[in-house]
Coordinates of C-alpha atoms in Angstrom, one line a residue:
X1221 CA 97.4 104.7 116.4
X1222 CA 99.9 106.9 114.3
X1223 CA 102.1 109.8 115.9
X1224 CA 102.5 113.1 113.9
X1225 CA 102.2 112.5 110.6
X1226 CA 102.4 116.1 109.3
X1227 CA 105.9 115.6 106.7
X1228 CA 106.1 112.2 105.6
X1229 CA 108.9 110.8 103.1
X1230 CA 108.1 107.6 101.9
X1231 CA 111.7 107.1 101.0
X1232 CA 113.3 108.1 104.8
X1233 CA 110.9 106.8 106.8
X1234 CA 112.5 105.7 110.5
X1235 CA 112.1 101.8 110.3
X1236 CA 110.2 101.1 114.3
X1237 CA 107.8 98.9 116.1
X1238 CA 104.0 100.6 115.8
X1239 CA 100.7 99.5 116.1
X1240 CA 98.5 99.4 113.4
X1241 CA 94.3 99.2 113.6
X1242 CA 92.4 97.6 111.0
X1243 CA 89.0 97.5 110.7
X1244 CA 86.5 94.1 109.9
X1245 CA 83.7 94.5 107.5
X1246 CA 81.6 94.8 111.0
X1247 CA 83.7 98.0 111.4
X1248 CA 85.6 96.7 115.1
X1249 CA 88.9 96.5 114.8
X1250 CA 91.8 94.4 115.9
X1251 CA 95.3 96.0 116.5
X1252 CA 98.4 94.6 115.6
X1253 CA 101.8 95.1 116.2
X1254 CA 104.3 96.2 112.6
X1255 CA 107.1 97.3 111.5
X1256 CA 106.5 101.0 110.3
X1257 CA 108.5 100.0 106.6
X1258 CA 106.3 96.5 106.2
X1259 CA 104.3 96.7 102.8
X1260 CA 100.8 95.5 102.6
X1261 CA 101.1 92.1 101.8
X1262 CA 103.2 91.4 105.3
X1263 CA 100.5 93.8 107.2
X1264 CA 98.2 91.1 105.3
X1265 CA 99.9 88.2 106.8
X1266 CA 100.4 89.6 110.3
X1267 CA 96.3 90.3 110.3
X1268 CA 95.2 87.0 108.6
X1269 CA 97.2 84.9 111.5
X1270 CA 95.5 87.3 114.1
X1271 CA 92.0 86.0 113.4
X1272 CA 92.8 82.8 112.4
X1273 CA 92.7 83.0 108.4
X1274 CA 93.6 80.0 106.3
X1275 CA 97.1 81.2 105.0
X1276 CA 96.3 79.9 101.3
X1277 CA 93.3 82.1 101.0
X1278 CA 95.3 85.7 101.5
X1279 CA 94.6 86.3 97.5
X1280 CA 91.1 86.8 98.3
X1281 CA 91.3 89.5 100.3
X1282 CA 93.0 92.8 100.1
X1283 CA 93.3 96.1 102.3
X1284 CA 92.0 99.0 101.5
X1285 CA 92.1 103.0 102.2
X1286 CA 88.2 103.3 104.1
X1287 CA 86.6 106.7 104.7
X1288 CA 84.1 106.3 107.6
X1289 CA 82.0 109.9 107.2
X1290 CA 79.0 110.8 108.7
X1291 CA 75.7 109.1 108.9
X1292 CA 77.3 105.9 108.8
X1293 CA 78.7 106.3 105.3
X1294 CA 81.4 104.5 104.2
X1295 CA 83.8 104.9 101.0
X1296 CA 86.6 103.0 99.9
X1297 CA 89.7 105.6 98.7
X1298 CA 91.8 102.8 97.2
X1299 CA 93.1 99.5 97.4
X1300 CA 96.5 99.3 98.9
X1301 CA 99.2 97.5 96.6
X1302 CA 101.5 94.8 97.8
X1303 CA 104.4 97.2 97.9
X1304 CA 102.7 99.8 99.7
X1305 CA 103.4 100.9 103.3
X1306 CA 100.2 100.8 104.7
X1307 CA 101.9 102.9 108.0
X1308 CA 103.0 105.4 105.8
X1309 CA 99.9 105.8 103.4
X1310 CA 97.6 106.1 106.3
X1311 CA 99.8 108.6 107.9
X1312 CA 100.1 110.7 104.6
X1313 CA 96.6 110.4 103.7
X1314 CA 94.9 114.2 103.4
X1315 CA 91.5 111.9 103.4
X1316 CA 89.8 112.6 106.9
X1317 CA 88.7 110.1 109.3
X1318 CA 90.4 107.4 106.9
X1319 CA 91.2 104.0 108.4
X1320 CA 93.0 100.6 107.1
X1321 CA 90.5 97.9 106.6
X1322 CA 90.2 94.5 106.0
X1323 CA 87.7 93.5 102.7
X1324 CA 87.8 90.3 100.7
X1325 CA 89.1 91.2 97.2
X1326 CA 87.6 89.5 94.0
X1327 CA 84.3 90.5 91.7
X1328 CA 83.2 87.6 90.9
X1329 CA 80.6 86.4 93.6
X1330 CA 80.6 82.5 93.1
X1331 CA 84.2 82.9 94.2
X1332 CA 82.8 82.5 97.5
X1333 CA 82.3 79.2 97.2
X1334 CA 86.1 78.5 97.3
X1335 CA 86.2 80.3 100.9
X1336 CA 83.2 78.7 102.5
X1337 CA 85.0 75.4 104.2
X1338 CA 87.0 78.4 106.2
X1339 CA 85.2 79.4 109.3
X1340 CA 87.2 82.7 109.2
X1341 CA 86.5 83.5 105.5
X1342 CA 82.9 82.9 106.3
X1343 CA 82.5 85.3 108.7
X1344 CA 84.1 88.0 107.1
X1345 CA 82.1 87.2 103.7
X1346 CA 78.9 87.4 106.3
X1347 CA 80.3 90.8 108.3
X1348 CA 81.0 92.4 104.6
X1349 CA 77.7 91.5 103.1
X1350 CA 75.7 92.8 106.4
X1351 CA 77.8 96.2 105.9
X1352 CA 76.9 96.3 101.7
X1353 CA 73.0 95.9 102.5
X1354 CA 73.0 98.0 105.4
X1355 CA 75.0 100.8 103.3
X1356 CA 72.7 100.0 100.3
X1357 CA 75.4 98.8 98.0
X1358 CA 73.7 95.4 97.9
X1359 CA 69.8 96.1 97.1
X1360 CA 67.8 93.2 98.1
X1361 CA 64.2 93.1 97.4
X1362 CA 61.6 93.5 100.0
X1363 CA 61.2 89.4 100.5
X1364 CA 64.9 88.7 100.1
X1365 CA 65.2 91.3 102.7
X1366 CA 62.9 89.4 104.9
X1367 CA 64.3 86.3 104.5
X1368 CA 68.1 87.5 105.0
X1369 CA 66.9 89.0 108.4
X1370 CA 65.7 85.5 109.4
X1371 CA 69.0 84.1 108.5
X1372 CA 70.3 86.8 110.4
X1373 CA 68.4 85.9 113.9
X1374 CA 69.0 82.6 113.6
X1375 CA 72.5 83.7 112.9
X1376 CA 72.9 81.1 109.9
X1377 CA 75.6 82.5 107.7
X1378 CA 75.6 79.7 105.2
X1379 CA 71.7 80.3 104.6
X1380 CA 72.3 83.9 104.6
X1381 CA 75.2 83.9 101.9
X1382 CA 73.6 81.3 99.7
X1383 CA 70.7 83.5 99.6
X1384 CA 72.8 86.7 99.3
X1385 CA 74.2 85.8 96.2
X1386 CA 70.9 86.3 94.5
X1387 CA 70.7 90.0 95.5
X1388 CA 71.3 92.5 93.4
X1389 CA 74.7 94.1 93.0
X1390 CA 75.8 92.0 95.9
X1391 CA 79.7 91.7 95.9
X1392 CA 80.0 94.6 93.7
X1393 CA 82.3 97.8 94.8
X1394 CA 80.1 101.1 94.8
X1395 CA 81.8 104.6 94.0
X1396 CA 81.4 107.6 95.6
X1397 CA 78.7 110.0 93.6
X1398 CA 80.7 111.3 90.3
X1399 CA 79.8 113.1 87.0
X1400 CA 80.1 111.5 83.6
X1401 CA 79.2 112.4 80.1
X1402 CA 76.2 110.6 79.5
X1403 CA 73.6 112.0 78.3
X1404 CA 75.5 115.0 78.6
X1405 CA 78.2 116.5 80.1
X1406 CA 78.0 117.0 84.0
X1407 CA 75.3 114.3 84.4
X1408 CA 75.4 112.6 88.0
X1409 CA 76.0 109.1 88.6
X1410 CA 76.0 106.5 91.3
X1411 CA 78.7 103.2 89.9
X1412 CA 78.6 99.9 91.4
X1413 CA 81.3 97.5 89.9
X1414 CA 80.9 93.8 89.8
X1415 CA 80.3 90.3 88.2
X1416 CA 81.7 91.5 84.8
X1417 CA 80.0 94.5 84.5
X1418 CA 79.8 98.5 85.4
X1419 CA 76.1 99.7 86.4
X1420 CA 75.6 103.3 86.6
X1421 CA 72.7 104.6 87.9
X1422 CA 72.7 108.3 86.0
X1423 CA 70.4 111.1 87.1
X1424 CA 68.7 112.7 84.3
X1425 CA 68.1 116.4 83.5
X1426 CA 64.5 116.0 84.6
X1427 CA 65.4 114.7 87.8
X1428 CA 65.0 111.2 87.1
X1429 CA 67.4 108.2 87.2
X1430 CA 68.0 105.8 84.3
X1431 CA 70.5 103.0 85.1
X1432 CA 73.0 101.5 82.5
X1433 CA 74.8 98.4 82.5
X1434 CA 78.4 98.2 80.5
X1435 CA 79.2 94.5 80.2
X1436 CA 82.8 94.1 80.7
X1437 CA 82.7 91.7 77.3
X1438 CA 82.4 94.7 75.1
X1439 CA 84.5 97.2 76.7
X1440 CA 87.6 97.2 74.3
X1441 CA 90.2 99.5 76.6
X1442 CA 90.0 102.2 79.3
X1443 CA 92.6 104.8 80.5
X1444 CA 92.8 107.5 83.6
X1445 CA 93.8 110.7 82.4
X1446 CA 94.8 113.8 85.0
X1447 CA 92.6 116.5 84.1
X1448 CA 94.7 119.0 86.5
X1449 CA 95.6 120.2 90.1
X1450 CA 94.7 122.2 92.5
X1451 CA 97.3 123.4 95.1
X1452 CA 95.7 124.5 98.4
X1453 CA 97.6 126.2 101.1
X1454 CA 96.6 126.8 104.7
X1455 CA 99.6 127.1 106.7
X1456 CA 102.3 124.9 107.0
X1457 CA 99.9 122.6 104.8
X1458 CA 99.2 122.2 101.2
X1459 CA 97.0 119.6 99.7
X1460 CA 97.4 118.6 96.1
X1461 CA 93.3 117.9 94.6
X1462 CA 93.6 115.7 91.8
X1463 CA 90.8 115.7 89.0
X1464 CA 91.1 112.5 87.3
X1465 CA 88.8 111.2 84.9
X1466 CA 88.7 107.0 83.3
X1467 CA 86.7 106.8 80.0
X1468 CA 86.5 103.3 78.4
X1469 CA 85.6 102.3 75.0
X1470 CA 82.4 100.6 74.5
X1471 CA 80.9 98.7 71.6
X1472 CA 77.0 99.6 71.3
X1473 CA 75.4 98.0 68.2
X1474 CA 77.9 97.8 66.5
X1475 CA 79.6 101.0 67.0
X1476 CA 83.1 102.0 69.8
X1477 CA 81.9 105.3 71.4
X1478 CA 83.6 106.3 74.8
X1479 CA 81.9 106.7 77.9
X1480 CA 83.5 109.1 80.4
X1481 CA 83.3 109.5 84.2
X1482 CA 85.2 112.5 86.5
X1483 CA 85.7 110.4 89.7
X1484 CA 88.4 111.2 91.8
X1485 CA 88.5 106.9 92.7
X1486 CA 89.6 106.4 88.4
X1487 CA 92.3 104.4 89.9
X1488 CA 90.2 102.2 92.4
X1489 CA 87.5 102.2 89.3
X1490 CA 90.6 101.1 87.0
X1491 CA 92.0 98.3 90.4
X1492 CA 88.4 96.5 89.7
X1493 CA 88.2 96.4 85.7
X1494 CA 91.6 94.6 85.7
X1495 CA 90.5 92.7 88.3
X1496 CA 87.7 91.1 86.4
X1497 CA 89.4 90.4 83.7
X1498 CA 91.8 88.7 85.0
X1499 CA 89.2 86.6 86.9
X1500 CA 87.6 86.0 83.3
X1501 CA 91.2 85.1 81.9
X1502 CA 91.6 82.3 85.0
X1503 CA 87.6 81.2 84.6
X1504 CA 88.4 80.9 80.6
X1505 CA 92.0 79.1 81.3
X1506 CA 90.2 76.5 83.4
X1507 CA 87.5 75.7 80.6
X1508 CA 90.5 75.4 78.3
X1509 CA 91.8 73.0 80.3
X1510 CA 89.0 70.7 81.2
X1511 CA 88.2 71.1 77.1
X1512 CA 91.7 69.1 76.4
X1513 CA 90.7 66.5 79.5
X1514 CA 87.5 65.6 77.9
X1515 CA 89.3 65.1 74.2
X1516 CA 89.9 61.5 73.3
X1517 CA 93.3 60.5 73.0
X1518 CA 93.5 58.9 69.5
X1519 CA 92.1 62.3 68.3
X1520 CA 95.1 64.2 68.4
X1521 CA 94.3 66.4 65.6
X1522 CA 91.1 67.4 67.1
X1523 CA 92.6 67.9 70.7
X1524 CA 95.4 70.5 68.6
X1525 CA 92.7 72.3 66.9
X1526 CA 90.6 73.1 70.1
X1527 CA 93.4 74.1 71.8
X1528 CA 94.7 76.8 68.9
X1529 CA 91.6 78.0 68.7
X1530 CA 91.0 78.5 72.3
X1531 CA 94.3 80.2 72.3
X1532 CA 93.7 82.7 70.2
X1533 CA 90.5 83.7 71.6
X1534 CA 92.5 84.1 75.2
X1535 CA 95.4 86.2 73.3
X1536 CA 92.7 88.9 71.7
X1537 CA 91.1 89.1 75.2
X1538 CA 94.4 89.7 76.5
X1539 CA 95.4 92.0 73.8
X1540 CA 92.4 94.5 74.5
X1541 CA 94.6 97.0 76.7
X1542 CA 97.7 97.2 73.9
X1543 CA 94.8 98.7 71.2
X1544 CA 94.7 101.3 73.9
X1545 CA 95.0 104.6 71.6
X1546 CA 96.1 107.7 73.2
X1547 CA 93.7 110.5 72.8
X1548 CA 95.9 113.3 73.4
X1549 CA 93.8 116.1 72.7
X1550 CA 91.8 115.0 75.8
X1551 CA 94.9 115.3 78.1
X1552 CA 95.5 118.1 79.6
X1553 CA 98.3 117.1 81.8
X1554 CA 99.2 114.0 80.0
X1555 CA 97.9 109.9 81.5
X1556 CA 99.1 108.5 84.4
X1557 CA 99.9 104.4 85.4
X1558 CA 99.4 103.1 88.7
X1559 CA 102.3 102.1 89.2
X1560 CA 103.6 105.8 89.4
X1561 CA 101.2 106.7 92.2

């Protein structure tokens, strides 16, 4: 429930008591009482002692910017920053029918497992993956579907879960319809992003579909560039369109080519490709460490070679985004960080 929202400064906003709705992955909603100034990760806190979640797993879940449109479609604007207002970006957002809502916040699916002694957790894992099936996100086969419908009746989420893991894209974050330049420029193409990897399902010239899988192993860097603005004006109003673009470099056989895509979600696109790597970086620093466990003491030598060599593996991992080479020429307006939105 927000008041006039036409001007907003996010630096002179009047610190007051408001309610704020956000919406469960079943799409009901729970309304809570803020401060108009407190960022995301308080709004997170607020929410998570509302329905009862365990404190310690907040890091799984995140809010997020939802457009609900119509036919029951649902798309996910952006995830909201710790630092962000969540008051204030609602308010100022030009998307329509755009709510706050509640989604957990990793791509790796056998996370789950860490949130499944938490009665909360498992019901919102079980709300969200109802939603991604029913919005066709998660594609189960024919027989999984059966069986999932089952679980459903009997209303057995552990069943149900176990058994969703299995399904196709489940977990994974799907994009709005874009373009992108393969196999040429203009080409359509559905994204889902997930478990390491960025499957586009690309319509053809003929009409067909071919889908490609980028495994997030061989992309080497990405970067969002603004490709320009629009200024519309109706009114007292003017909207700012943004045409962003993310292209990431690829290794095929052997060969870096660049693979582009005109989306305006680059940013939430960009949100989930750090994200998995960083879950790769804490799934690889855990192997590290049960590595040096399972050395024998009076093998010290050994232990120290395993663990430089480990090392420098992690550092060229990590070093991917600092090989990042400006293309220039391919800026119009010049890049853009996150940070600066």
């Amino acid at each position: 429930m927000l008041g006039n929202t036409e001007n907003w400064n996010t630096f002179d906003i009047a610190t007051k008591k408001a309610y704020l709705d956000i919406f469960l992955p079943n799409e009901q909603s729970i309304r809570i009482e803020i401060i108009t100034s407190d960022t995301a990760e308080r709004v997170l806190e607020v929410v998570s002692h509302k329905i009862g979640l365990c404190r310690e797993l907040l890091g799984y879940f995140g809010l997020f910017l939802i457009r609900f449109g119509k036919e029951g479609k649902l798309s996910v604007v952006k995830k909201l920053a710790d630092f962000e207002l969540p008051y204030v970006s609602l308010g100022s957002s030009e998307v329509e029918n755009c709510k706050v809502g509640l989604r957990k916040w990793y791509m790796d699916p056998s996370l789950d497992s860490v949130l499944m002694d938490c009665r909360v957790a498992v019901d919102l894992l079980y709300m969200q993956a109802i939603q991604d099936i029913e919005k066709g996100w998660a594609k189960p086969t024919q027989a999984q579907r059966q069986k999932l419908e089952a679980f459903q009746k009997e209303d057995n989420q552990t069943k149900f879960l176990e058994l969703a893991r299995e399904v196709r894209h489940y977990g994974y974050l799907q994009l709005d319809p874009c373009t992108c330049d393969y196999p040429e420029s203009g080409s359509g193409a559905v994204l889902s992003v997930g478990n390491n990897e960025i499957s586009c399902c690309i319509t053809l010239p003929d009409s067909q579909t071919q889908d490609i899988v980028f495994q997030m192993s061989r992309v080497k860097c990405w970067q969002v560039t603004f490709l320009g603005t629009l200024l519309d004006t109706d009114g007292p109003q003017r909207t700012l369109n943004q045409n962003l673009e993310l292209r990431f470099q690829y290794s095929e056989d052997s060969c870096w080519q660049w693979f582009v895509i005109y989306t305006k979600q680059a940013f939430l696109l960009s949100s989930c490709l750090k994200k998995m790597i960083s879950e790769k970086m804490v799934k690889l620093a855990a192997e590290n460490t049960e590595m040096q466990i399972e050395v024998p003491e009076q093998s010290k030598s050994k232990k120290y070679h395993i663990q430089q060599s480990q090392q420098k593996d992690y550092s060229s991992f990590l070093s991917r985004k600092s090989k990042i080479k400006i293309a220039k020429d391919d800026c119009v307006f010049g890049n853009i960080k996150e940070e600066d939105l």
